[in-house]
XYZ file of N, CA and C in Angstrom:
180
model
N 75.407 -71.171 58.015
C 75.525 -72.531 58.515
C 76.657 -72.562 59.516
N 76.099 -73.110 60.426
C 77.266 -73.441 61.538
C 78.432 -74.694 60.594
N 80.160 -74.151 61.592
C 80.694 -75.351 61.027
C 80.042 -76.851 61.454
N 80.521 -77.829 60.832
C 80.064 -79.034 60.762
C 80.784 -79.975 60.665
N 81.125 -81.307 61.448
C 82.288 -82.053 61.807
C 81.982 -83.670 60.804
N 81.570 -82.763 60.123
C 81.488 -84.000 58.835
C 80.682 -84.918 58.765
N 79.523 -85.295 59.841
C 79.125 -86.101 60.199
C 77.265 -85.816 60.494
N 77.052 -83.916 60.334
C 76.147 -83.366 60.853
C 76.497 -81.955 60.081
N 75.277 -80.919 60.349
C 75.401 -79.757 60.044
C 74.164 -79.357 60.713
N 74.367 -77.891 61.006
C 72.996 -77.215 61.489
C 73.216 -75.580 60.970
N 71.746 -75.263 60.680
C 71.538 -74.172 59.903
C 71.650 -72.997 61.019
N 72.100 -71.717 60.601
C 72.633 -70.962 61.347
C 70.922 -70.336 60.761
N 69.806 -70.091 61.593
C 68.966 -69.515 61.176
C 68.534 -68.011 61.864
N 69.419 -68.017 63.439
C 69.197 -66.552 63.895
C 70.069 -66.968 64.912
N 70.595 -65.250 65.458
C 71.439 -65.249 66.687
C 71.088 -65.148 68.069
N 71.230 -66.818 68.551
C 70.774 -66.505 69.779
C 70.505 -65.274 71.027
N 72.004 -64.788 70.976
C 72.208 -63.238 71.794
C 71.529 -62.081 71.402
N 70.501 -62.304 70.192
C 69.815 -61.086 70.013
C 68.008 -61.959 70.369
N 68.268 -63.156 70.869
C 66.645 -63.238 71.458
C 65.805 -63.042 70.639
N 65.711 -63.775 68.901
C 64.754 -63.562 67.894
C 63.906 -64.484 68.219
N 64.294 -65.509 69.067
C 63.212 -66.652 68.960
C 62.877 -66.756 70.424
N 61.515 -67.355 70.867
C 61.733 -67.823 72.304
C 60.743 -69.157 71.932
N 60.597 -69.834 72.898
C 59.998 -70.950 72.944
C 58.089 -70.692 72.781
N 57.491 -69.597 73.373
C 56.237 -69.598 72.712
C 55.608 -68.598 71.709
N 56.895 -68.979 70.421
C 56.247 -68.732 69.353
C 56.382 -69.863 68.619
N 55.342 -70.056 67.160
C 55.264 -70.679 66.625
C 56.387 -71.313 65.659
N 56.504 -72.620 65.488
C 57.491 -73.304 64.574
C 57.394 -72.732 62.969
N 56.292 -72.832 62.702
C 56.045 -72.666 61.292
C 55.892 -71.526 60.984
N 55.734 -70.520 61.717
C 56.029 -69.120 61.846
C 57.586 -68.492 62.107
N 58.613 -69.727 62.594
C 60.041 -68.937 62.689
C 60.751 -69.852 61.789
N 60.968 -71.369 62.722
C 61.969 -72.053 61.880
C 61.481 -72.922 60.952
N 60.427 -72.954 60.246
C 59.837 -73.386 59.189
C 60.255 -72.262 58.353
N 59.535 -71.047 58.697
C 60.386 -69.949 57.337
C 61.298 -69.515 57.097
N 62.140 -69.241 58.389
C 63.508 -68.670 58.013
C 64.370 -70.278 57.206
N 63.668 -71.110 57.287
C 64.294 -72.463 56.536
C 64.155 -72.662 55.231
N 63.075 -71.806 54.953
C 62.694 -71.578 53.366
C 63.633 -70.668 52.776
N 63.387 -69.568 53.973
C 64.450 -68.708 53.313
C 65.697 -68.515 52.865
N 66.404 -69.211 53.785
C 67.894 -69.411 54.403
C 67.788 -70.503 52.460
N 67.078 -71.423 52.650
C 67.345 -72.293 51.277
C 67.158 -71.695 50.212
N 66.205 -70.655 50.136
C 66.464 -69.841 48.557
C 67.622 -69.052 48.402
N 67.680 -68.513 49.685
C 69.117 -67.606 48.925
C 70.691 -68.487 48.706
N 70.469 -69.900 49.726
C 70.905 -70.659 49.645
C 71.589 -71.290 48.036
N 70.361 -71.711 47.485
C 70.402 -71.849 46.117
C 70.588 -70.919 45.257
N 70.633 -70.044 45.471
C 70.715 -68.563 44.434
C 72.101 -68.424 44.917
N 72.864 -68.570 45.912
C 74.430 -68.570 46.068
C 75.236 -69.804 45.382
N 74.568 -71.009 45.317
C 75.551 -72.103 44.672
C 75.142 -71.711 43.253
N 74.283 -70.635 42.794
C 74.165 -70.580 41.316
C 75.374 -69.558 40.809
N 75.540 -68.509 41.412
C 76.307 -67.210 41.471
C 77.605 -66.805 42.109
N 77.531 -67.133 43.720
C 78.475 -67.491 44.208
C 78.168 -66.023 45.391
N 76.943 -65.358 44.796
C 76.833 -64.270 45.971
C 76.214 -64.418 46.940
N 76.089 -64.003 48.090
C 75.363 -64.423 49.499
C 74.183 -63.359 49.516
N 72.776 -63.313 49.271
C 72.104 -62.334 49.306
C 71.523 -62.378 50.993
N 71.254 -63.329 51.421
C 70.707 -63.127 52.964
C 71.144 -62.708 53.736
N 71.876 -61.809 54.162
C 72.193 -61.330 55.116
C 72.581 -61.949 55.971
N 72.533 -61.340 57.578
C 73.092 -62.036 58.786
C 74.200 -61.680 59.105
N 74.873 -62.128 60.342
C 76.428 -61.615 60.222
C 77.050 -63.175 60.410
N 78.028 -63.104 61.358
C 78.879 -64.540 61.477
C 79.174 -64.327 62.571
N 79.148 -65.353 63.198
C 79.018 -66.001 65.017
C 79.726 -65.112 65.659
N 81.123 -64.852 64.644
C 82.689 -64.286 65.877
C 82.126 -62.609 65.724
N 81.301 -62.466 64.712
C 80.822 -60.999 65.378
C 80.072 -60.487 66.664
């Protein structure tokens, strides 16, 4: 998750600079699933406290 100014939040679902997404592919094929996804491991971290999804973080 990107930071968030208290007011909003947005899901960190892929890194732009590696060009996973472009505009003609499908919604429900990228950010419909990686939204599923991102929320299960999501929930499996506020249960445990471990991060299983991968990814890195922006300042990398």
């Amino acid at each position: 998750m990107y930071q968030h100014d208290g007011k909003s939040s947005r899901l960190c679902l892929y890194f732009p600079a590696d060009n996973e997404w472009s505009p003609d592919m499908l919604l429900a094929e990228t950010f419909v699933a990686w939204t599923i996804e991102w929320l299960r491991f999501f929930e499996l971290w506020l249960v445990d406290g471990e991060w299983r999804g991968g990814g890195r973080h922006p300042e990398e």
